[in-house]
Coordinates of C-alpha atoms in Angstrom, one line a residue:
Chain A
M1 CA 104.7 104.3 120.1
I2 CA 106.0 106.0 117.3
L3 CA 102.7 104.6 115.4
P4 CA 101.1 107.7 116.3
W5 CA 103.6 110.1 115.4
L6 CA 103.4 109.6 112.1
L7 CA 100.0 111.0 111.8
I8 CA 100.5 113.7 114.3
I9 CA 103.6 115.0 112.7
P10 CA 101.4 115.8 109.5
L11 CA 98.5 117.0 111.5
A12 CA 100.6 119.5 113.1
G13 CA 101.9 120.7 110.1
L14 CA 98.9 121.1 108.6
L15 CA 97.7 122.9 111.2
G16 CA 101.1 125.2 110.8
V17 CA 100.5 125.7 107.0
A18 CA 97.1 126.9 107.7
V19 CA 97.8 129.1 110.2
A20 CA 101.2 130.6 108.3
H21 CA 99.2 131.2 105.3
R22 CA 100.3 135.0 105.2
S23 CA 104.1 134.4 105.3
P24 CA 105.0 131.8 102.2
I25 CA 108.5 131.1 103.0
A26 CA 107.2 130.7 106.7
Q27 CA 104.5 127.7 105.1
A28 CA 107.7 126.4 102.9
R29 CA 110.1 125.9 106.1
L30 CA 107.3 124.3 108.1
V31 CA 106.2 121.5 105.3
T32 CA 110.0 121.0 105.0
L33 CA 110.4 120.6 108.7
M34 CA 107.2 118.4 108.6
S35 CA 108.3 116.2 106.1
L36 CA 112.0 115.4 107.9
A37 CA 110.3 114.6 110.7
S38 CA 108.5 112.7 109.2
L39 CA 110.8 111.1 107.8
G40 CA 112.5 110.8 111.3
A41 CA 109.3 108.6 112.5
G42 CA 110.2 106.4 109.2
G43 CA 113.6 106.0 110.3
I44 CA 112.8 105.2 114.2
L45 CA 109.9 102.9 112.7
V46 CA 112.3 101.2 110.9
A47 CA 115.1 100.6 113.4
G48 CA 112.4 98.6 115.7
R49 CA 112.3 95.9 112.9
P50 CA 112.0 92.8 113.0
E51 CA 108.2 93.1 115.3
V52 CA 105.2 93.7 114.0
V53 CA 104.2 97.1 115.6
T54 CA 100.7 97.9 116.5
Y55 CA 98.6 100.9 118.5
A56 CA 95.9 100.3 119.3
V57 CA 94.1 104.1 119.2
G58 CA 92.3 105.3 122.3
G59 CA 93.3 102.6 123.8
W60 CA 90.2 100.8 122.2
D61 CA 91.6 97.2 121.1
A62 CA 90.7 95.4 117.7
P63 CA 87.2 94.0 117.8
L64 CA 86.3 97.4 118.5
G65 CA 88.6 100.0 118.3
I66 CA 90.7 100.8 115.4
V67 CA 93.8 99.6 115.2
L68 CA 97.0 100.9 113.4
V69 CA 99.9 98.6 112.4
A70 CA 103.2 98.7 110.9
D71 CA 104.8 95.4 109.4
D72 CA 108.1 95.3 107.2
L73 CA 106.0 96.1 104.0
S74 CA 104.6 99.4 106.0
R75 CA 108.0 100.3 107.1
L76 CA 109.6 100.3 103.5
M77 CA 106.8 102.1 102.0
V78 CA 106.4 104.9 105.2
L79 CA 110.5 105.3 104.7
L80 CA 109.8 106.0 100.7
T81 CA 107.7 108.4 101.6
G82 CA 109.5 110.7 104.0
C83 CA 112.8 110.3 101.4
L84 CA 110.5 111.6 98.8
F85 CA 108.8 114.0 100.4
V86 CA 111.8 115.4 101.9
L87 CA 113.4 115.4 98.4
V88 CA 110.3 117.1 96.9
T89 CA 109.7 120.1 99.5
V90 CA 112.7 120.9 99.3
P91 CA 113.2 122.6 96.4
H92 CA 109.4 122.5 95.1
G93 CA 107.6 123.0 98.4
G94 CA 107.8 126.3 99.0
P95 CA 107.0 130.0 97.5
E96 CA 109.7 129.4 94.5
T97 CA 107.1 127.1 92.9
P98 CA 106.3 128.4 89.9
G99 CA 102.7 128.9 88.1
S100 CA 100.0 130.8 90.2
S101 CA 97.6 127.7 90.9
P102 CA 93.6 128.5 90.6
A103 CA 93.2 127.5 94.1
G104 CA 95.3 130.3 94.6
P105 CA 98.9 130.5 95.9
A106 CA 98.0 130.0 99.7
M107 CA 96.7 126.8 99.3
T108 CA 99.0 125.1 97.4
P109 CA 101.5 124.6 100.2
L110 CA 98.8 122.5 102.4
V111 CA 98.4 119.7 99.8
Y112 CA 102.1 118.1 101.0
P113 CA 100.9 117.6 104.6
L114 CA 97.7 116.9 103.3
L115 CA 98.7 114.0 101.1
L116 CA 101.5 113.4 103.8
L117 CA 98.7 112.4 106.2
A118 CA 97.4 110.6 104.0
L119 CA 99.3 108.5 102.4
N120 CA 101.1 107.5 106.0
G121 CA 97.7 106.7 107.2
L122 CA 97.1 103.9 104.6
F123 CA 100.5 102.8 105.2
I124 CA 99.8 101.8 108.7
A125 CA 95.9 101.5 108.7
G126 CA 95.0 98.1 110.2
D127 CA 91.5 97.7 109.6
F128 CA 89.3 98.2 106.4
F129 CA 87.4 101.0 106.5
N130 CA 90.3 103.1 107.7
F131 CA 92.0 102.0 104.8
Y132 CA 89.1 103.0 102.6
V133 CA 88.7 106.2 104.4
F134 CA 92.9 107.2 104.1
F135 CA 92.5 105.5 100.0
E136 CA 89.8 108.7 99.6
L137 CA 91.8 111.2 101.4
V138 CA 95.1 110.1 99.2
A139 CA 93.0 110.3 96.2
V140 CA 91.8 113.5 96.9
S141 CA 95.0 115.3 97.6
S142 CA 96.1 113.7 94.9
Y143 CA 93.5 115.2 92.6
L144 CA 94.4 118.7 94.1
L145 CA 97.8 118.4 92.9
V146 CA 97.1 117.8 89.6
A147 CA 94.7 120.6 89.6
M148 CA 97.4 123.0 90.5
G149 CA 99.7 121.9 87.9
R150 CA 100.5 124.2 84.9
H151 CA 99.5 121.9 81.5
W152 CA 96.0 121.9 81.1
P153 CA 95.5 121.5 84.8
L154 CA 91.5 121.1 84.8
E155 CA 91.6 118.9 81.9
A156 CA 93.9 115.7 83.7
A157 CA 92.0 116.8 87.1
W158 CA 89.4 115.8 85.9
K159 CA 89.9 112.8 83.7
Y160 CA 91.7 111.1 86.6
S161 CA 89.4 111.9 89.5
A162 CA 86.2 111.4 87.7
Q163 CA 88.3 107.4 87.2
S164 CA 89.7 107.7 90.5
V165 CA 86.3 108.2 92.4
L166 CA 85.0 105.1 90.0
G167 CA 87.7 103.0 91.6
S168 CA 87.0 104.4 95.3
L169 CA 83.5 103.3 94.7
F170 CA 84.2 99.6 93.6
L171 CA 86.7 99.4 96.8
L172 CA 84.1 100.8 99.1
A173 CA 81.8 98.3 97.3
G174 CA 84.0 95.5 98.6
I175 CA 84.9 96.5 102.0
C176 CA 81.4 96.6 102.6
L177 CA 80.6 93.0 100.7
L178 CA 83.7 91.7 102.9
Y179 CA 81.9 93.2 105.6
G180 CA 78.7 91.2 105.2
R181 CA 80.1 88.1 104.9
T182 CA 82.3 87.7 107.8
G183 CA 81.3 90.8 110.4
A184 CA 85.0 92.0 110.9
L185 CA 86.6 94.7 110.1
T186 CA 90.0 94.9 111.1
M187 CA 92.4 93.1 108.6
S188 CA 93.6 89.9 110.9
E189 CA 89.9 89.5 111.5
V190 CA 88.5 88.7 108.3
A191 CA 91.8 86.7 107.3
M192 CA 91.2 84.6 110.1
R193 CA 87.4 84.3 109.5
L194 CA 87.5 83.7 105.6
N195 CA 87.3 79.9 105.1
E196 CA 88.5 80.3 101.2
P197 CA 89.2 82.8 98.9
A198 CA 87.7 85.7 98.6
A199 CA 87.0 85.6 94.8
W200 CA 83.7 87.5 95.0
V201 CA 84.6 90.1 96.3
A202 CA 88.0 90.3 94.1
P203 CA 86.7 92.1 90.7
C204 CA 86.4 95.5 93.3
F205 CA 89.2 95.2 94.6
L206 CA 91.2 94.2 90.8
I207 CA 89.5 97.3 89.4
A208 CA 90.1 100.1 92.7
F209 CA 94.2 99.1 92.7
L210 CA 94.5 99.2 88.6
L211 CA 92.7 102.7 88.4
K212 CA 95.2 104.0 91.1
G213 CA 98.1 102.2 89.9
A214 CA 97.1 103.3 86.8
V215 CA 98.6 99.6 85.0
F216 CA 97.2 99.1 81.1
P217 CA 93.1 98.7 80.7
F218 CA 92.5 101.4 83.5
H219 CA 95.9 103.9 82.2
F220 CA 94.0 106.9 80.4
W221 CA 94.1 109.4 83.3
Q222 CA 98.1 108.7 83.7
P223 CA 100.2 110.5 81.2
D224 CA 97.6 113.6 81.2
A225 CA 97.9 113.6 85.0
H226 CA 101.6 113.4 84.9
A227 CA 102.4 116.0 82.2
A228 CA 99.9 118.5 84.1
A229 CA 101.1 118.2 87.1
T230 CA 104.1 120.7 88.4
T231 CA 107.6 119.2 88.7
G232 CA 107.0 118.2 92.5
G233 CA 103.4 117.3 91.9
S234 CA 105.1 114.8 88.9
V235 CA 107.4 113.5 91.3
L236 CA 105.0 112.3 94.0
L237 CA 102.8 110.9 91.6
A238 CA 105.4 108.7 89.7
G239 CA 107.5 107.9 93.0
L240 CA 104.4 107.3 95.4
L241 CA 100.3 107.4 94.4
I242 CA 100.9 105.2 91.5
K243 CA 102.6 102.5 93.9
V244 CA 99.5 102.9 96.2
G245 CA 97.8 100.8 94.3
M246 CA 100.5 98.3 94.1
Y247 CA 100.8 98.5 97.8
G248 CA 97.2 97.7 97.7
L249 CA 97.7 94.6 95.7
F250 CA 99.9 93.4 97.8
R251 CA 98.5 94.2 101.2
M252 CA 95.1 92.7 99.9
W253 CA 95.6 90.0 97.2
P254 CA 97.6 87.5 99.8
L255 CA 95.4 88.5 102.8
L256 CA 91.8 87.9 100.8
M257 CA 92.9 85.5 98.0
G258 CA 96.2 83.4 98.8
D259 CA 97.6 81.7 95.8
S260 CA 94.1 81.7 93.9
H261 CA 94.0 83.6 90.6
R262 CA 97.5 84.6 90.3
W263 CA 97.2 84.3 86.6
L264 CA 95.5 87.3 86.2
F265 CA 98.6 89.7 87.4
L266 CA 100.9 87.8 84.6
W267 CA 98.7 88.6 81.9
L268 CA 97.9 92.1 83.0
G269 CA 101.9 92.8 83.9
A270 CA 102.9 91.6 80.8
A271 CA 99.8 93.7 78.3
S272 CA 101.0 96.9 80.4
L273 CA 105.0 96.2 80.2
L274 CA 104.4 96.0 76.7
F275 CA 102.0 98.3 75.6
G276 CA 103.7 101.0 77.9
A277 CA 106.7 100.6 76.4
I278 CA 105.3 101.0 73.0
A279 CA 103.2 104.3 73.9
A280 CA 106.8 105.7 75.7
W281 CA 108.6 104.9 72.4
R282 CA 105.2 106.8 69.8
E283 CA 105.5 109.7 72.7
R284 CA 106.5 113.1 71.3
D285 CA 106.6 114.7 75.3
A286 CA 109.1 114.5 77.8
K287 CA 106.7 114.5 80.7
R288 CA 104.2 112.2 79.2
L289 CA 106.9 109.8 78.0
L290 CA 107.9 109.3 81.7
G291 CA 104.1 108.4 82.3
F292 CA 103.6 105.7 79.7
S293 CA 107.3 104.0 81.1
S294 CA 106.0 104.6 84.5
I295 CA 102.7 101.6 82.9
S296 CA 105.2 99.8 81.4
Q297 CA 107.6 99.5 84.6
L298 CA 104.8 98.5 87.2
G299 CA 104.1 95.6 85.0
F300 CA 107.2 94.3 85.7
V301 CA 105.9 94.6 89.5
L302 CA 102.8 92.6 88.5
L303 CA 104.5 89.9 86.8
G304 CA 106.4 89.2 90.4
L305 CA 103.2 89.4 92.1
G306 CA 101.7 87.0 89.5
W307 CA 104.8 84.7 90.5
G308 CA 104.0 84.9 94.1
T309 CA 106.6 82.8 95.3
V310 CA 108.7 84.6 98.6
T311 CA 111.2 85.6 96.2
A312 CA 109.2 87.0 93.6
L313 CA 107.5 89.1 95.3
G314 CA 110.4 90.3 97.3
A315 CA 112.2 91.5 94.2
A316 CA 109.0 93.2 93.0
L317 CA 108.8 95.2 96.0
F318 CA 112.5 96.2 95.5
F319 CA 111.7 97.0 91.6
M320 CA 108.8 99.1 92.9
V321 CA 111.0 101.1 95.2
S322 CA 114.2 101.5 92.9
H323 CA 111.2 102.7 90.5
S324 CA 109.5 105.0 92.4
L325 CA 113.6 106.8 93.5
A326 CA 114.9 106.2 89.5
K327 CA 111.1 108.2 88.3
A328 CA 111.7 110.5 91.1
L329 CA 114.8 111.3 89.9
L330 CA 113.8 111.1 86.1
F331 CA 110.9 113.7 86.3
M332 CA 113.2 116.0 89.1
A333 CA 115.7 115.7 86.4
T334 CA 113.2 116.3 83.3
G335 CA 111.9 119.4 85.4
C336 CA 115.5 121.1 86.3
I337 CA 114.9 121.7 82.2
T338 CA 111.6 121.7 81.4
D339 CA 110.5 124.4 84.2
R340 CA 113.4 126.9 82.4
A341 CA 112.7 125.8 79.1
G342 CA 108.3 126.8 79.9
T343 CA 108.1 123.6 77.2
T344 CA 107.9 120.2 77.9
R345 CA 108.0 119.0 74.3
L346 CA 110.6 116.7 73.2
A347 CA 111.3 118.8 69.6
R348 CA 111.5 121.5 71.1
L349 CA 114.2 120.6 74.2
E350 CA 116.5 119.8 71.8
A351 CA 119.7 119.3 73.0
A352 CA 118.3 121.8 75.9
G353 CA 119.9 119.8 79.2
K354 CA 123.7 119.7 77.4
E355 CA 125.0 122.7 79.4
L356 CA 123.4 120.9 82.9
P357 CA 126.5 118.2 83.2
L358 CA 124.9 117.2 86.8
V359 CA 121.3 117.1 85.6
S360 CA 122.4 114.9 82.7
A361 CA 125.0 112.6 84.7
A362 CA 121.2 112.0 86.8
Y363 CA 118.8 111.6 84.0
L364 CA 121.3 109.0 82.7
I365 CA 121.6 107.5 86.3
G366 CA 118.0 106.8 85.9
V367 CA 117.3 105.8 82.9
L368 CA 119.7 103.0 83.5
S369 CA 117.8 102.0 86.5
L370 CA 114.7 101.9 84.6
I371 CA 116.2 99.8 82.0
G372 CA 117.8 97.2 84.5
L373 CA 121.6 98.1 84.0
P374 CA 124.0 98.0 86.8
P375 CA 125.3 99.3 88.8
T376 CA 121.7 100.7 89.9
G377 CA 118.5 99.3 91.9
G378 CA 116.8 98.8 89.2
F379 CA 119.6 95.9 88.2
I380 CA 118.9 94.1 91.5
G381 CA 115.3 94.1 91.0
K382 CA 115.3 93.3 87.8
L383 CA 118.0 90.3 87.8
S384 CA 116.1 88.8 91.2
L385 CA 112.6 88.9 89.3
L386 CA 114.1 87.2 85.9
H387 CA 116.2 84.8 88.1
E388 CA 113.0 83.3 89.9
G389 CA 111.1 83.3 86.2
V390 CA 113.7 81.2 85.0
R391 CA 113.7 79.2 88.3
L392 CA 110.2 79.1 87.4
G393 CA 110.6 77.9 84.2
D394 CA 108.2 80.4 82.9
G395 CA 109.8 80.9 79.7
V396 CA 107.3 82.8 77.8
L397 CA 106.9 85.7 80.4
V398 CA 110.8 86.0 80.7
A399 CA 111.4 86.8 77.2
V400 CA 108.2 89.2 77.5
V401 CA 110.5 90.7 80.6
A402 CA 113.7 90.7 77.9
G403 CA 111.9 92.3 75.4
G404 CA 110.3 94.8 77.3
S405 CA 113.6 95.7 78.9
L406 CA 115.1 96.0 75.1
M407 CA 112.0 98.2 74.6
T408 CA 112.8 100.4 77.6
L409 CA 115.8 100.8 76.2
A410 CA 115.1 102.2 73.1
Y411 CA 112.4 104.5 74.4
A412 CA 114.7 106.0 77.4
I413 CA 118.1 106.2 75.4
K414 CA 115.4 108.4 72.8
A415 CA 114.7 110.4 75.5
Y416 CA 118.1 110.9 76.5
Q417 CA 119.6 111.4 73.2
L418 CA 117.1 114.5 72.6
L419 CA 117.9 115.5 76.0
F420 CA 121.1 115.7 76.3
W421 CA 122.8 115.3 72.6
G422 CA 123.2 117.2 69.9
T423 CA 123.3 121.2 69.5
P424 CA 121.1 123.1 71.5
C425 CA 118.8 126.0 69.4
A426 CA 119.1 128.1 72.1
P427 CA 120.3 128.3 75.4
L428 CA 118.4 127.9 78.6
P429 CA 116.3 131.3 80.3
G430 CA 116.9 131.6 84.1
R431 CA 118.8 129.9 85.7
A432 CA 119.5 126.3 87.6
A433 CA 117.9 126.4 91.9
P434 CA 120.7 125.0 93.6
T435 CA 118.2 123.1 95.6
S436 CA 116.7 121.3 93.3
M437 CA 120.1 120.4 92.3
V438 CA 120.6 119.2 95.6
A439 CA 117.4 116.7 95.5
V440 CA 118.9 115.5 92.0
A441 CA 122.1 114.7 93.6
A442 CA 120.4 113.2 96.5
L443 CA 118.2 111.3 94.6
A444 CA 120.8 109.8 92.0
L445 CA 122.9 108.5 95.3
L446 CA 119.7 107.3 96.4
V447 CA 119.1 105.5 93.0
L448 CA 122.9 104.0 93.1
G449 CA 122.8 103.5 96.7
A450 CA 119.9 100.7 95.9
G451 CA 122.3 99.0 93.1
L452 CA 125.5 99.6 95.1
L453 CA 124.4 98.6 98.8
P454 CA 121.1 96.3 98.0
G455 CA 121.8 94.7 101.4
P456 CA 119.3 96.6 104.0
L457 CA 117.1 97.6 101.1
W458 CA 117.1 93.5 100.2
G459 CA 116.0 92.6 103.5
L460 CA 113.6 95.2 104.1
C461 CA 111.6 94.1 100.9
Y462 CA 112.3 90.4 101.6
A463 CA 110.8 90.1 105.4
G464 CA 107.8 92.6 103.9
A465 CA 106.9 89.3 101.4
Q466 CA 107.3 86.8 103.9
Q467 CA 105.0 88.5 106.2
L468 CA 102.6 88.9 103.1
Q469 CA 103.1 85.4 103.0
R470 CA 101.8 84.8 106.2
P471 CA 99.3 86.9 106.4
L472 CA 97.4 85.9 109.2
A473 CA 100.7 86.0 111.7
A474 CA 101.6 89.6 109.6
V475 CA 98.8 91.4 110.9
D476 CA 98.2 89.7 114.3
R477 CA 98.6 91.5 116.8
Chain B
M1 CA 62.8 93.9 102.2
S2 CA 66.4 92.8 102.1
I3 CA 65.0 92.0 98.1
L4 CA 63.5 95.0 98.0
L5 CA 66.6 96.8 99.5
A6 CA 68.8 94.2 96.6
V7 CA 66.9 95.7 93.6
A8 CA 67.3 99.3 94.7
V9 CA 71.1 99.0 94.7
G10 CA 70.9 97.2 91.6
L11 CA 69.1 99.1 89.6
L12 CA 70.2 102.8 91.2
F13 CA 74.2 101.5 90.9
A14 CA 73.1 100.5 87.0
I15 CA 71.7 103.5 86.3
G16 CA 74.5 105.4 87.9
L17 CA 77.3 103.9 86.0
Y18 CA 74.8 104.2 82.9
Q19 CA 74.9 107.9 83.0
L20 CA 79.0 107.8 83.0
L21 CA 78.8 106.7 79.2
G22 CA 77.8 109.9 78.3
T23 CA 80.0 113.0 77.2
D24 CA 77.9 115.2 79.5
L25 CA 80.0 115.9 82.5
L26 CA 77.6 116.9 85.0
R27 CA 75.8 114.0 84.1
I28 CA 79.3 112.4 85.0
V29 CA 79.2 113.6 88.4
F30 CA 75.7 113.0 89.3
G31 CA 75.8 109.5 87.7
L32 CA 78.5 108.9 90.4
Y33 CA 77.1 110.0 92.9
L34 CA 73.9 108.0 92.4
A35 CA 76.3 105.3 92.6
F36 CA 77.7 106.2 96.2
N37 CA 74.5 106.8 97.4
A38 CA 73.6 102.9 96.0
L39 CA 76.0 102.1 98.3
N40 CA 75.5 103.4 101.0
L41 CA 72.3 102.2 100.9
L42 CA 74.3 98.7 100.5
I43 CA 76.0 99.5 103.7
M44 CA 72.4 100.0 105.4
A45 CA 71.4 96.9 103.9
I46 CA 74.3 94.8 105.4
G47 CA 73.8 96.0 109.1
T48 CA 69.8 95.8 108.9
V49 CA 67.9 93.5 110.2
P50 CA 64.0 93.3 110.3
G51 CA 62.7 93.3 113.8
R52 CA 66.0 94.2 115.4
A53 CA 65.8 97.9 117.7
A54 CA 67.9 101.1 116.4
P55 CA 71.2 100.9 118.6
F56 CA 70.4 102.6 121.5
A57 CA 71.4 101.9 124.9
Q58 CA 67.8 102.5 126.3
L59 CA 66.1 100.1 123.6
P60 CA 65.7 96.9 125.1
G61 CA 66.2 93.6 123.1
P62 CA 69.0 92.6 120.3
H63 CA 70.0 95.5 118.7
V64 CA 70.8 96.1 114.8
D65 CA 75.2 96.8 114.5
P66 CA 75.6 99.8 115.0
L67 CA 79.1 99.6 113.3
V68 CA 77.3 99.8 109.8
Q69 CA 75.5 103.6 110.8
A70 CA 79.1 104.8 111.6
M71 CA 80.2 103.4 108.3
V72 CA 77.2 104.7 106.1
L73 CA 77.6 108.4 108.0
T74 CA 81.4 108.3 107.2
A75 CA 80.7 106.6 103.0
I76 CA 77.9 109.4 102.8
V77 CA 80.1 112.0 103.9
I78 CA 82.8 111.3 101.7
G79 CA 80.5 110.4 98.5
F80 CA 79.2 114.0 99.1
G81 CA 82.9 115.8 99.4
L82 CA 83.7 114.1 96.4
A83 CA 80.8 114.8 94.4
T84 CA 81.4 118.8 95.4
F85 CA 85.0 118.8 94.2
L86 CA 83.4 117.0 90.9
L87 CA 80.9 119.5 90.3
L88 CA 83.4 122.2 91.0
L89 CA 86.2 121.1 88.8
A90 CA 83.7 120.4 86.1
A91 CA 82.2 123.5 86.6
R92 CA 85.9 125.5 86.3
L93 CA 86.3 123.5 83.4
G94 CA 82.8 124.8 81.1
H95 CA 83.8 128.2 82.3
E96 CA 87.3 127.8 80.6
R97 CA 85.8 125.7 77.8
Q98 CA 82.7 127.6 77.8
T99 CA 81.0 123.8 77.1
L100 CA 79.9 121.0 79.7
D101 CA 80.1 118.5 76.8
A102 CA 83.5 116.6 76.2
E103 CA 83.5 115.7 72.8
R104 CA 83.2 119.6 72.7
M105 CA 85.7 120.7 75.0
T106 CA 88.6 118.3 72.8
R107 CA 88.1 119.8 69.8
W108 CA 88.4 123.4 71.7
R109 CA 91.8 122.8 72.7
H110 CA 93.1 121.5 69.6

């Protein structure tokens, strides 16, 4: 019975924020309260493991009505969403959000409940059309998130939305074709009625999710959007929104395609990995560098999807979650510096973070997790991925992974060195906001926790992967 | 009937996507909107069977699929909303840069 609350809480938050538009402080408190409540609901959902929870909206059952379904993958994503929302909205949801947006300051806090509603709904959608509607809602609220940014926000929002609309067009086309063939929209029902891999809709889903996830040939919007958004916006973009594309692939590909055409992800993953790393190395902007790095890191996740065994899928999910946490941490730490310095160009940020030991340590932890070194979550994820690759005897790709990790080492350490070593040209103006320091410290602890105590997270990821491999049982009521 | 619909969907979709290749922002928005409408037509085509009654309980006989009609309504609204948002964004961007041509916009920035 917890499932509908995942939608009711952000809806109530949306209403509250809209009503309280005269008082930015009340709005900020409401947004934080809503995020905490959603995290709590996510916690209750996870505590209800291991059964697959379903809820028929309005009492109408599956073939006619709409079902909400939460298996372990949904639980993982809902929990991650709650965590990141709390950590973002505590320091950034409130009136101290710097930079007035073109939509007016009263609009800005509305984005958070909208986005939370969309993400929660997407992760527990049990039928394709609902999935599409929530996917679209996620997209629109993330356009707003980018358009309210500060560094050429309109241009970045245009690039993002024009390309992303094309992606949702293809998703709708794919869902329609699927309905035309099977006559069902509930995911379990469609999977049951398909006798063979649905290769004829695969391109539609592939384009939609790769565009959303900003994987190599579809990545053009991503660095601009990351650089344009405010600190909180970048954290959500990198931590959750590009993962929505990955979630779609994890959810749909085993369901519709089974084991066929998995090699596609191996090529895409390897290309994305190498391209992102090279582009990040050449980048001269602190936030765009992190954006290109996301392109590269999602390549690892795609490799896991391409190998496709339960362990590989579980490792890919684990790596994806630890990448979310690490990238959120890096954006948050970078934001602590760039928001005060007023620029994101690395050349003008030389040693700017030298006087912030906590931020420096947190950035280093994030960098370690990106590279995949202990004691961070990235290490566990990458090690299990590599181990599975070696077990499957895929020598070339294991070499690519190792090379990609070395390149990550190069660009991440370069960024760290530029930001925190040497002699600062000028002291940072203003002073550190205590709330963002708390958020940075909490994220750093989460990244370390995923590496030091990986058991519970690994269990959740592995169970999620197992349910993906048996898609019928997973989404069946 | 279904061949006519298939040709119309294909043609509209192709024209819409072709518009994306230009540099004019307005053309891109209208291209996307055209492609969205092609898809709406596709959804309709999936549920339209000649000779069946409209999905009203009062009408006799085998009805067409009502779910398709619900879906197409949602899709129309979503497409319309997205097109409005894109138009607004293009207008703001055009106001900022004093042009709607993507190439000249890039030059404005440098």
